[in-house]
XYZ file of C-alpha atoms in Angstrom:
636
model
C -6.677 18.083 -22.651
C -6.029 21.278 -24.663
C -4.711 24.723 -23.980
C -7.280 27.730 -24.324
C -6.458 27.930 -28.191
C -7.557 24.600 -28.854
C -3.728 23.428 -29.527
C -2.116 20.464 -27.591
C 0.927 21.022 -25.805
C 4.161 19.014 -25.333
C 6.231 19.407 -22.308
C 9.673 18.132 -21.937
C 11.855 18.185 -18.567
C 15.124 16.433 -18.469
C 14.501 12.823 -20.159
C 10.599 12.939 -19.603
C 8.010 14.105 -22.281
C 4.562 14.642 -21.652
C 1.861 15.223 -24.350
C -1.589 16.488 -23.402
C -3.534 15.577 -26.414
C -2.467 11.678 -26.248
C -2.383 11.941 -22.289
C 0.942 10.196 -22.353
C 4.072 10.380 -20.260
C 7.248 8.786 -21.442
C 10.784 8.609 -20.650
C 13.410 8.049 -23.284
C 10.630 6.942 -25.693
C 9.186 4.250 -23.259
C 5.680 5.156 -22.064
C 5.104 5.303 -18.287
C 1.771 4.450 -16.896
C 0.128 7.309 -15.005
C -3.695 7.227 -14.207
C -5.845 9.851 -15.463
C -6.265 12.237 -12.554
C -2.590 12.055 -11.389
C -1.804 12.850 -15.154
C -4.186 15.876 -15.110
C -2.862 17.219 -11.792
C 0.650 16.918 -13.265
C -0.184 18.862 -16.259
C -1.900 21.478 -14.066
C 1.188 21.863 -11.908
C 3.333 22.222 -15.021
C 0.980 24.735 -16.713
C 1.043 26.759 -13.325
C 4.745 26.384 -12.333
C 5.276 29.964 -11.777
C 3.382 29.943 -8.560
C 2.557 27.641 -5.662
C -0.589 25.822 -6.223
C -2.653 25.393 -3.165
C -4.199 22.169 -1.903
C -7.604 23.651 -1.795
C -7.472 24.719 -5.458
C -6.247 21.123 -6.412
C -9.160 19.631 -4.642
C -11.702 22.179 -6.233
C -10.198 21.556 -9.779
C -10.103 17.741 -9.685
C -12.355 16.538 -7.021
C -15.335 18.808 -7.869
C -15.165 20.631 -4.638
C -16.487 17.543 -2.611
C -15.133 17.024 0.857
C -12.129 14.691 0.699
C -9.502 13.902 2.962
C -5.767 14.761 2.407
C -5.222 11.020 1.441
C -6.753 11.504 -1.823
C -4.346 14.565 -2.804
C -1.437 12.916 -1.267
C -1.903 9.563 -3.023
C -2.344 11.332 -6.450
C 0.932 13.490 -5.948
C 2.808 10.277 -4.474
C 1.785 8.474 -7.800
C 3.081 11.355 -9.921
C 6.393 11.547 -7.950
C 6.867 7.845 -8.361
C 6.386 7.903 -12.005
C 8.737 10.834 -12.465
C 11.136 9.279 -10.030
C 11.045 12.222 -7.629
C 11.643 12.010 -3.857
C 10.528 14.095 -1.144
C 14.173 14.247 0.457
C 15.393 15.784 -2.749
C 12.800 17.208 -4.845
C 13.685 17.549 -8.642
C 10.341 18.426 -9.934
C 7.551 18.826 -7.313
C 8.209 20.927 -4.300
C 6.026 20.281 -1.473
C 4.925 22.984 0.997
C 3.491 21.272 4.058
C 0.041 22.463 4.819
C 0.132 24.879 1.794
C 0.267 23.192 -1.491
C 2.704 22.039 -4.347
C 4.883 23.728 -7.014
C 6.694 22.197 -10.125
C 10.225 23.512 -9.934
C 11.685 21.679 -12.787
C 12.983 23.187 -15.999
C 10.439 22.751 -18.836
C 10.688 22.767 -22.540
C 7.267 23.492 -23.975
C 5.722 23.142 -27.492
C 2.523 23.895 -29.050
C 1.267 21.094 -31.486
C -0.089 23.416 -34.318
C 2.779 25.985 -34.037
C 5.880 23.782 -34.886
C 8.852 23.103 -32.626
C 8.495 26.488 -30.909
C 9.906 26.049 -27.368
C 10.793 27.951 -24.513
C 13.176 27.133 -21.766
C 12.353 28.359 -18.309
C 13.136 27.583 -14.729
C 10.423 28.169 -12.296
C 12.512 29.859 -9.488
C 14.275 32.211 -11.792
C 11.739 34.822 -12.891
C 12.987 38.218 -11.413
C 10.343 40.631 -12.133
C 8.767 43.819 -10.353
C 5.021 44.170 -9.995
C 5.061 46.462 -13.357
C 6.604 43.225 -15.168
C 10.196 45.059 -15.645
C 13.373 43.387 -14.894
C 14.868 44.325 -11.546
C 18.444 43.189 -12.476
C 20.637 45.345 -14.597
C 23.352 43.938 -16.744
C 26.444 45.228 -18.724
C 26.028 44.825 -22.547
C 28.867 42.578 -22.688
C 27.513 40.243 -20.011
C 23.963 40.462 -21.854
C 25.646 39.300 -25.150
C 27.481 36.477 -23.246
C 24.563 35.280 -21.436
C 22.390 35.409 -24.811
C 25.175 33.259 -26.280
C 24.973 30.716 -23.617
C 21.161 30.498 -23.701
C 21.183 30.065 -27.519
C 23.669 27.010 -27.168
C 21.315 25.421 -24.409
C 18.437 25.817 -26.651
C 20.158 24.270 -29.521
C 21.427 21.340 -27.481
C 18.186 20.824 -25.638
C 16.112 20.924 -28.779
C 18.572 18.630 -30.592
C 18.436 16.191 -27.673
C 14.777 16.476 -27.719
C 14.519 15.791 -31.347
C 16.616 12.810 -31.096
C 14.075 11.263 -28.342
C 11.252 12.211 -30.335
C 12.554 10.317 -33.558
C 13.350 7.204 -31.466
C 9.927 7.157 -29.950
C 7.554 4.589 -31.732
C 4.522 6.377 -33.232
C 1.284 6.112 -31.221
C -2.291 6.846 -31.765
C -4.731 8.223 -29.435
C -6.926 5.219 -30.054
C -4.066 3.029 -29.420
C -3.112 4.506 -26.048
C -6.562 4.599 -24.834
C -7.090 0.819 -25.787
C -4.231 -0.194 -23.491
C -5.650 -1.029 -19.967
C -3.481 -1.417 -17.248
C -5.562 -1.631 -14.059
C -7.913 -4.216 -12.803
C -9.934 -5.522 -9.862
C -11.069 -8.961 -9.463
C -14.479 -8.797 -8.083
C -15.782 -11.521 -5.793
C -17.026 -14.370 -8.094
C -20.708 -14.792 -7.154
C -21.786 -18.010 -5.689
C -24.797 -18.753 -7.719
C -25.050 -22.498 -6.412
C -27.934 -21.694 -3.826
C -25.787 -22.992 -1.157
C -23.729 -20.607 1.053
C -21.374 -23.612 1.988
C -19.928 -23.114 -1.411
C -18.752 -19.682 -0.783
C -15.368 -20.893 -0.104
C -15.181 -22.155 -3.584
C -16.290 -18.908 -5.427
C -14.162 -16.831 -2.936
C -11.068 -19.090 -3.379
C -11.368 -18.941 -7.248
C -11.648 -15.219 -6.853
C -8.374 -15.112 -4.746
C -6.472 -17.737 -6.970
C -7.247 -15.472 -10.049
C -6.412 -12.248 -8.049
C -2.936 -14.193 -6.927
C -2.034 -15.292 -10.465
C -2.660 -11.943 -12.139
C -0.994 -9.858 -9.447
C 2.329 -11.650 -10.577
C 2.341 -9.494 -13.686
C 4.431 -6.515 -12.836
C 3.256 -4.230 -15.480
C -0.336 -4.547 -14.200
C -1.941 -2.875 -11.195
C -4.013 -5.435 -9.477
C -6.326 -4.177 -6.561
C -5.934 -6.341 -3.456
C -8.567 -8.897 -2.239
C -9.591 -6.884 0.768
C -10.570 -3.817 -1.230
C -12.269 -5.871 -4.011
C -14.341 -7.841 -1.511
C -15.767 -4.560 -0.260
C -18.126 -5.113 -3.268
C -19.170 -8.586 -2.449
C -23.081 -8.781 -2.747
C -23.279 -4.971 -3.449
C -25.273 -3.773 -6.418
C -22.751 -0.947 -7.375
C -22.169 0.247 -10.990
C -18.804 -0.478 -12.777
C -18.430 3.216 -13.074
C -18.703 3.570 -9.435
C -16.467 0.686 -8.575
C -13.945 1.801 -11.086
C -13.904 5.385 -9.380
C -13.675 4.143 -5.677
C -10.757 1.551 -6.592
C -8.969 3.608 -9.126
C -9.000 1.013 -11.841
C -9.853 0.880 -15.613
C -11.226 -2.688 -15.822
C -13.224 -5.024 -13.706
C -13.344 -8.869 -13.916
C -16.832 -10.057 -12.477
C -18.873 -13.170 -12.881
C -20.602 -16.191 -11.158
C -20.138 -19.795 -10.414
C -22.654 -22.589 -10.814
C -21.954 -26.218 -9.519
C -24.326 -29.359 -9.877
C -23.292 -32.944 -9.542
C -19.583 -32.253 -9.902
C -20.255 -29.995 -13.058
C -18.760 -26.642 -12.723
C -19.579 -23.522 -14.663
C -17.611 -20.422 -14.267
C -18.949 -17.203 -16.243
C -16.975 -14.144 -15.990
C -16.672 -10.804 -18.099
C -14.111 -8.084 -18.518
C -15.788 -4.638 -17.979
C -14.680 -1.236 -18.884
C -15.117 1.175 -15.869
C -15.309 4.236 -18.070
C -18.678 3.608 -19.482
C -19.715 -0.187 -18.275
C -18.971 -1.669 -21.568
C -18.275 -5.418 -21.656
C -14.979 -5.739 -23.260
C -14.648 -9.886 -23.152
C -16.816 -12.621 -22.107
C -15.458 -15.937 -21.079
C -16.535 -19.349 -22.378
C -19.205 -20.461 -19.939
C -19.445 -24.081 -21.058
C -20.308 -26.422 -18.084
C -17.172 -28.690 -17.269
C -16.245 -31.270 -14.747
C -15.141 -30.127 -11.458
C -11.734 -31.641 -11.988
C -11.292 -29.243 -14.956
C -11.220 -26.294 -12.589
C -7.443 -25.708 -13.041
C -7.903 -25.522 -16.688
C -10.797 -23.186 -16.374
C -8.837 -20.681 -14.097
C -5.777 -20.891 -16.531
C -7.917 -20.116 -19.416
C -9.483 -17.108 -17.757
C -6.177 -15.734 -16.634
C -4.504 -16.186 -20.217
C -7.375 -14.364 -21.792
C -7.456 -11.538 -19.411
C -3.820 -10.657 -19.857
C -4.209 -10.921 -23.481
C -7.199 -8.651 -23.585
C -5.377 -6.205 -21.345
C -2.487 -6.086 -23.581
C 0.042 -6.496 -20.764
C 2.049 -9.778 -21.694
C 0.983 -12.580 -23.928
C 0.048 -15.960 -22.523
C 3.234 -18.152 -22.309
C 5.264 -14.959 -21.428
C 3.785 -14.391 -18.152
C 5.676 -16.307 -15.626
C 3.000 -18.699 -14.171
C 2.852 -20.421 -10.885
C 3.442 -24.017 -10.801
C 0.133 -26.133 -10.875
C 1.050 -27.214 -7.162
C -1.592 -30.000 -7.357
C -3.796 -31.887 -9.725
C -5.965 -33.405 -7.000
C -9.194 -31.483 -6.934
C -9.911 -32.609 -3.233
C -6.613 -31.013 -1.969
C -7.514 -27.914 -4.009
C -10.805 -27.641 -2.264
C -9.403 -28.224 1.252
C -6.703 -25.309 0.453
C -9.322 -23.000 -0.696
C -11.499 -23.772 2.576
C -8.133 -22.972 4.460
C -7.774 -19.604 2.515
C -11.604 -18.748 3.304
C -10.902 -19.229 7.099
C -7.335 -17.764 7.145
C -8.909 -14.467 5.601
C -11.230 -14.103 8.502
C -8.179 -13.657 10.856
C -10.228 -14.621 14.161
C -8.342 -16.935 16.477
C -10.883 -19.660 15.925
C -10.980 -19.104 12.190
C -7.333 -19.404 12.023
C -7.165 -22.593 13.800
C -9.790 -24.089 11.095
C -7.467 -22.857 8.532
C -4.674 -24.780 9.831
C -6.881 -27.988 9.756
C -7.809 -27.486 6.165
C -4.373 -26.717 5.048
C -3.157 -29.999 6.783
C -5.950 -31.767 5.187
C -4.759 -30.685 1.761
C -1.220 -31.889 2.628
C -2.451 -35.184 3.794
C -3.931 -35.661 0.214
C -1.041 -34.215 -1.443
C 2.141 -33.679 0.613
C 3.867 -31.675 -1.959
C 1.292 -29.074 -2.493
C 3.254 -25.907 -2.124
C 0.288 -23.458 -1.807
C -0.825 -25.533 1.332
C 2.687 -25.303 2.799
C 2.688 -21.643 2.210
C -0.920 -21.277 3.580
C 0.372 -22.850 6.924
C 3.450 -20.717 7.047
C 1.515 -17.531 6.670
C -1.248 -18.556 9.258
C 1.302 -19.546 11.706
C 3.230 -16.403 11.268
C 0.024 -14.176 11.883
C -0.581 -16.251 15.039
C 2.808 -15.144 16.321
C 2.485 -11.520 15.195
C -0.906 -11.021 16.754
C 0.030 -12.875 20.027
C -2.898 -15.438 19.411
C -0.420 -18.057 20.886
C 2.363 -17.865 23.429
C 5.570 -16.337 21.854
C 7.529 -18.865 19.789
C 4.913 -21.560 20.097
C 4.293 -21.939 16.356
C 7.291 -20.128 14.978
C 9.294 -23.463 14.079
C 6.098 -24.870 12.351
C 5.856 -21.685 10.091
C 9.671 -21.848 9.457
C 9.438 -25.531 8.263
C 6.416 -24.923 5.947
C 7.689 -21.834 4.500
C 11.104 -23.560 3.615
C 9.166 -26.460 2.075
C 7.083 -24.234 0.156
C 10.038 -22.540 -1.340
C 11.707 -25.721 -2.119
C 8.605 -26.541 -4.281
C 8.248 -23.287 -5.812
C 10.670 -20.142 -4.926
C 8.108 -17.624 -6.212
C 5.730 -17.825 -3.516
C 5.738 -14.427 -1.630
C 3.913 -15.323 1.241
C 6.526 -17.839 2.264
C 9.127 -15.190 2.088
C 7.011 -13.016 4.614
C 6.599 -15.798 7.090
C 10.274 -16.520 6.857
C 11.069 -12.791 7.470
C 9.066 -12.969 10.748
C 10.004 -16.308 12.335
C 13.664 -16.547 11.364
C 14.428 -13.272 12.826
C 12.380 -13.603 16.094
C 15.348 -15.047 18.047
C 18.043 -12.444 17.234
C 15.483 -9.350 15.956
C 17.538 -8.984 12.829
C 15.535 -6.416 11.285
C 17.993 -5.972 8.165
C 17.415 -9.537 7.458
C 13.652 -9.327 7.912
C 13.678 -6.340 5.398
C 15.465 -8.535 2.674
C 12.874 -11.246 3.064
C 9.962 -8.514 2.682
C 11.676 -7.256 -0.378
C 12.021 -10.725 -1.936
C 8.238 -10.936 -1.500
C 7.823 -7.966 -3.521
C 10.188 -8.975 -6.116
C 8.129 -12.013 -6.694
C 4.736 -10.229 -6.319
C 4.852 -6.516 -7.013
C 1.221 -6.232 -6.179
C 1.385 -7.736 -2.723
C -0.040 -5.336 -0.250
C 0.701 -7.396 2.927
C 4.461 -7.111 1.836
C 4.344 -3.317 1.688
C 2.549 -3.146 4.962
C 4.971 -5.619 6.685
C 7.919 -3.786 5.284
C 6.213 -0.528 6.439
C 5.812 -1.908 9.986
C 9.610 -2.869 9.822
C 10.612 0.680 9.072
C 8.178 2.309 11.663
C 9.793 0.203 14.510
C 13.235 1.612 13.439
C 12.020 5.117 13.673
C 12.138 5.448 9.644
C 8.828 6.968 9.621
C 8.948 8.494 6.093
C 10.106 5.235 4.452
C 7.079 3.435 6.251
C 4.657 6.071 4.983
C 5.776 5.594 1.516
C 5.287 1.934 1.773
C 1.793 2.324 3.314
C 0.978 4.735 0.567
C 1.943 2.387 -2.018
C -0.217 -0.438 -0.374
C -3.022 1.979 -0.538
C -2.823 2.344 -4.179
C -3.386 -1.514 -4.398
C -5.773 -1.655 -1.579
C -7.660 1.700 -1.378
C -10.473 0.464 0.763
C -8.741 -1.714 3.168
C -9.338 -1.076 6.948
C -6.000 -2.837 7.561
C -4.121 -0.310 5.422
C -5.681 2.690 7.159
C -5.142 0.977 10.465
C -1.185 0.653 9.772
C -1.270 4.437 8.455
C -3.118 5.372 11.724
C -0.548 3.489 14.089
C 2.302 5.070 12.075
C 1.127 8.660 12.855
C 0.685 7.898 16.473
C 4.079 6.348 16.724
C 5.510 9.419 14.677
C 3.950 11.747 17.216
C 1.486 13.283 14.682
C -1.716 13.305 16.661
C -3.627 15.368 14.092
C -2.614 12.931 11.268
C -3.864 10.115 13.704
C -7.252 11.819 14.196
C -7.715 12.543 10.565
C -7.221 8.917 9.638
C -9.473 7.445 12.590
C -12.110 9.980 11.591
C -11.921 8.871 8.137
C -12.471 5.214 9.050
C -15.217 6.113 11.356
C -17.269 7.425 8.515
C -16.498 4.239 6.628
C -17.034 2.049 9.535
C -19.041 3.704 12.079
C -19.490 0.641 14.145
C -15.915 -0.203 14.703
C -14.909 0.945 18.091
C -11.321 0.465 17.672
C -11.062 3.764 15.845
C -12.299 5.459 18.974
C -9.084 4.111 20.933
C -6.790 5.733 18.429
C -8.800 8.973 18.813
C -8.435 8.662 22.531
C -4.666 8.055 22.136
C -4.191 10.875 19.838
C -6.228 13.409 21.881
C -3.938 12.297 24.944
C -0.883 12.970 22.942
C -2.194 16.440 22.307
C -3.055 16.806 26.018
C -6.650 17.219 25.435
C -7.848 14.506 27.981
C -11.293 15.815 28.150
C -11.777 14.464 24.588
C -9.593 11.538 25.192
C -11.870 10.147 27.994
C -14.905 10.928 25.885
C -13.680 8.538 23.179
C -12.805 6.034 25.942
C -16.340 5.993 27.106
C -17.428 4.853 23.394
C -15.675 1.635 23.951
C -16.294 1.180 27.798
C -15.034 -2.483 27.768
C -11.528 -1.591 26.772
C -9.857 -1.459 30.051
C -6.422 -1.367 28.686
C -7.251 1.919 26.649
C -8.748 3.300 29.821
C -5.452 2.487 31.788
C -3.417 4.195 29.128
C -5.395 7.196 29.063
C -5.566 7.387 32.879
C -1.767 7.000 33.079
C -1.252 9.789 30.465
C -3.594 12.022 32.446
C -1.398 11.599 35.652
C -4.180 9.323 37.215
C -1.647 6.548 38.178
C -3.793 5.210 41.134
C -6.877 4.757 39.125
C -4.930 3.281 36.163
C -3.011 0.752 38.406
C -6.086 -1.371 39.174
C -6.717 -2.043 35.514
C -2.803 -2.725 34.988
C -2.674 -5.201 37.839
C -5.677 -6.932 36.474
C -4.110 -7.336 33.160
C -0.922 -8.632 34.571
C -2.690 -11.354 36.486
C -4.608 -12.518 33.476
C -3.816 -15.243 30.833
C -3.545 -12.491 28.300
C -0.490 -11.037 29.802
C 1.267 -14.700 29.299
C 0.985 -14.216 25.478
C 1.628 -10.313 25.605
C 4.278 -9.524 28.224
C 5.327 -6.539 26.295
C 1.845 -5.057 26.642
C 2.128 -5.450 30.411
C 5.554 -3.866 30.330
C 4.243 -0.898 28.538
C 1.291 -0.306 30.984
C 3.664 -0.538 33.923
C 5.855 1.992 32.426
C 2.941 4.171 31.807
C 2.077 4.354 35.269
C 5.765 4.860 36.332
C 6.563 1.422 37.982
C 9.989 0.940 36.309
C 10.772 -2.100 38.208
C 7.722 -4.106 37.094
C 8.073 -2.650 33.605
C 11.622 -3.912 33.104
C 10.446 -7.371 34.753
C 7.710 -7.797 32.041
C 10.035 -6.526 29.277
C 12.706 -8.964 29.966
C 10.026 -11.741 29.994
C 9.130 -10.339 26.421
C 12.843 -10.602 25.464
C 13.412 -14.197 26.894
C 10.229 -15.407 24.916
C 11.413 -13.358 21.766
C 8.057 -11.710 21.670
C 7.184 -10.235 18.141
C 5.885 -7.151 19.757
C 9.083 -6.186 21.431
C 10.336 -4.509 18.260
C 8.226 -1.593 19.077
C 10.398 -0.768 22.018
C 11.941 2.232 20.403
C 8.914 3.918 19.127
C 6.093 3.148 21.633
C 5.252 6.247 23.452
C 4.266 4.339 26.653
C 7.984 3.563 27.230
C 9.050 7.316 27.290
C 9.487 7.012 31.024
C 12.181 4.387 30.571
C 14.362 6.115 27.781
C 17.067 7.388 30.165
C 17.347 4.160 32.336
C 20.594 2.153 31.491
C 18.456 -1.118 31.379
C 16.336 0.280 28.631
C 19.628 1.253 26.656
C 20.794 -2.289 27.084
C 17.565 -3.760 26.007
C 17.379 -1.567 22.997
C 21.008 -2.736 21.866
C 19.886 -6.426 22.464
C 16.914 -6.058 19.886
C 19.392 -4.009 17.427
C 17.479 -0.888 17.883
C 20.068 1.421 19.306
C 21.701 4.218 17.193
C 24.912 2.040 17.032
C 23.017 -0.844 15.395
C 23.221 -1.303 11.607
C 19.701 -2.116 10.922
C 19.584 -1.049 7.327
C 20.595 -3.494 4.578
């Protein structure tokens, strides 16, 4: 990136230094990773710091004028602010004008490479000029001299500090910078055995590699759910790299015959599709699968120049028994499908693995996380499997305290009885410490913030998860829910429409559109969206209640209250009765939810359906008991 005269520029602001030719951002001599597009946007904002840069201008400049949603730009600016440690609450460098654009407001020291160390110190907000370019401020000669002396001193000290940083910075070449790859997506290993029943093996090896490489803090690793969007898809490396925002891909295939296994993988550069590295594809015994995975992981991290093998803290081997490992992979396969029957199958396979090897830490973690999901999603009556989740999570951590999924499970089930959201947050943060690229931990932490009304914190966590998992419907779902709880219906509508484009057959998004339009008071469009999913009677009841049609809504509410589903989700029944104005029934069901320590009850503070109860003393008391009243100390 060069200026108009063909000279590259060096910008310094506080402890940060940015070089346009090398495309590097550093702090105190240490390079900071910033992807290509965020880097370009940062340079553009700095070069245009004398003015507000509009959103549309940035979209035209860096997204070729294509139709994109706010997420693309917001994620880009979020990555910049994270890299330069800027915060929305106290912007040091990038000022955000909601609905308008962005402006770089930091103090910048600028140099041009071929003109020596010529700099100019300036503050974006301190240009006082008339339309003719003349100063509007008249100063006495003595004051002018004093100000000039101060400016010279600032210039000298600033220049000297910059020179000291520059001297201490190790020399880097452009080729050396470009050669350092710091982001990767592990694409689904192809099942080339000819038998679909072996999908569990190819998918499981893919997930094992993803989990192991995700432990490297300096490497951005795309989450499984986004990478698996490209399973059985014939997309180019360049296209995949653009959609996932990564510089490298790992792709390959698996062959199996008579207990002989061959895994062939290669590392691909997404900028041009070139192959950077090809694995040893010798056929080996299935019993050697552990050595095969270790070898692939080791060579990847070496090729990507992150940390050398032996320096990366590897997970314990967990088991040396191939049959236990295969049962575990089958458990993963069904757990990732998330359906009620699939989760039950996952439990069976994880238990099979433990029958073969009772000290198999990953199988314990698999059981803990599966039971926790069943509790959270009300697949079982509240509290039914919480004890099992806690037992297996603790056993997993006894065997290996680096297992992030076990910390998440403990965060849920150990705090169900007392709704200690501060303790829950600590468990979630422990999970992120162990596995920084763990998108589920970011999402669960975001939910923990949401129910407390800490909406900005929640949004930040979700956007971080989106960096890791850009194509995940689950991430977009969490963001959509956040905006609904936050009472930002336009944002909810934007997210739901975005997902309808990507998943036109997914009816759930019509539900969010209906709720958002109801929030705006546009009931005609809300009911139009309800009709696109006519089987969802609970949604219909909610919109009818919001529109004041309580008599029509009540028949659906009563039907749900008399169903088996209400046994697993008394909180939902309480919300429905609150929506139609039946406070007595609402509190009756909410107390059932509390007595059962239902996970959903933590939404009591932010769920709009409960707005009719907010001034009731019983609601205030219940809020206190779940540690969500203003007097509760829910922050760590």
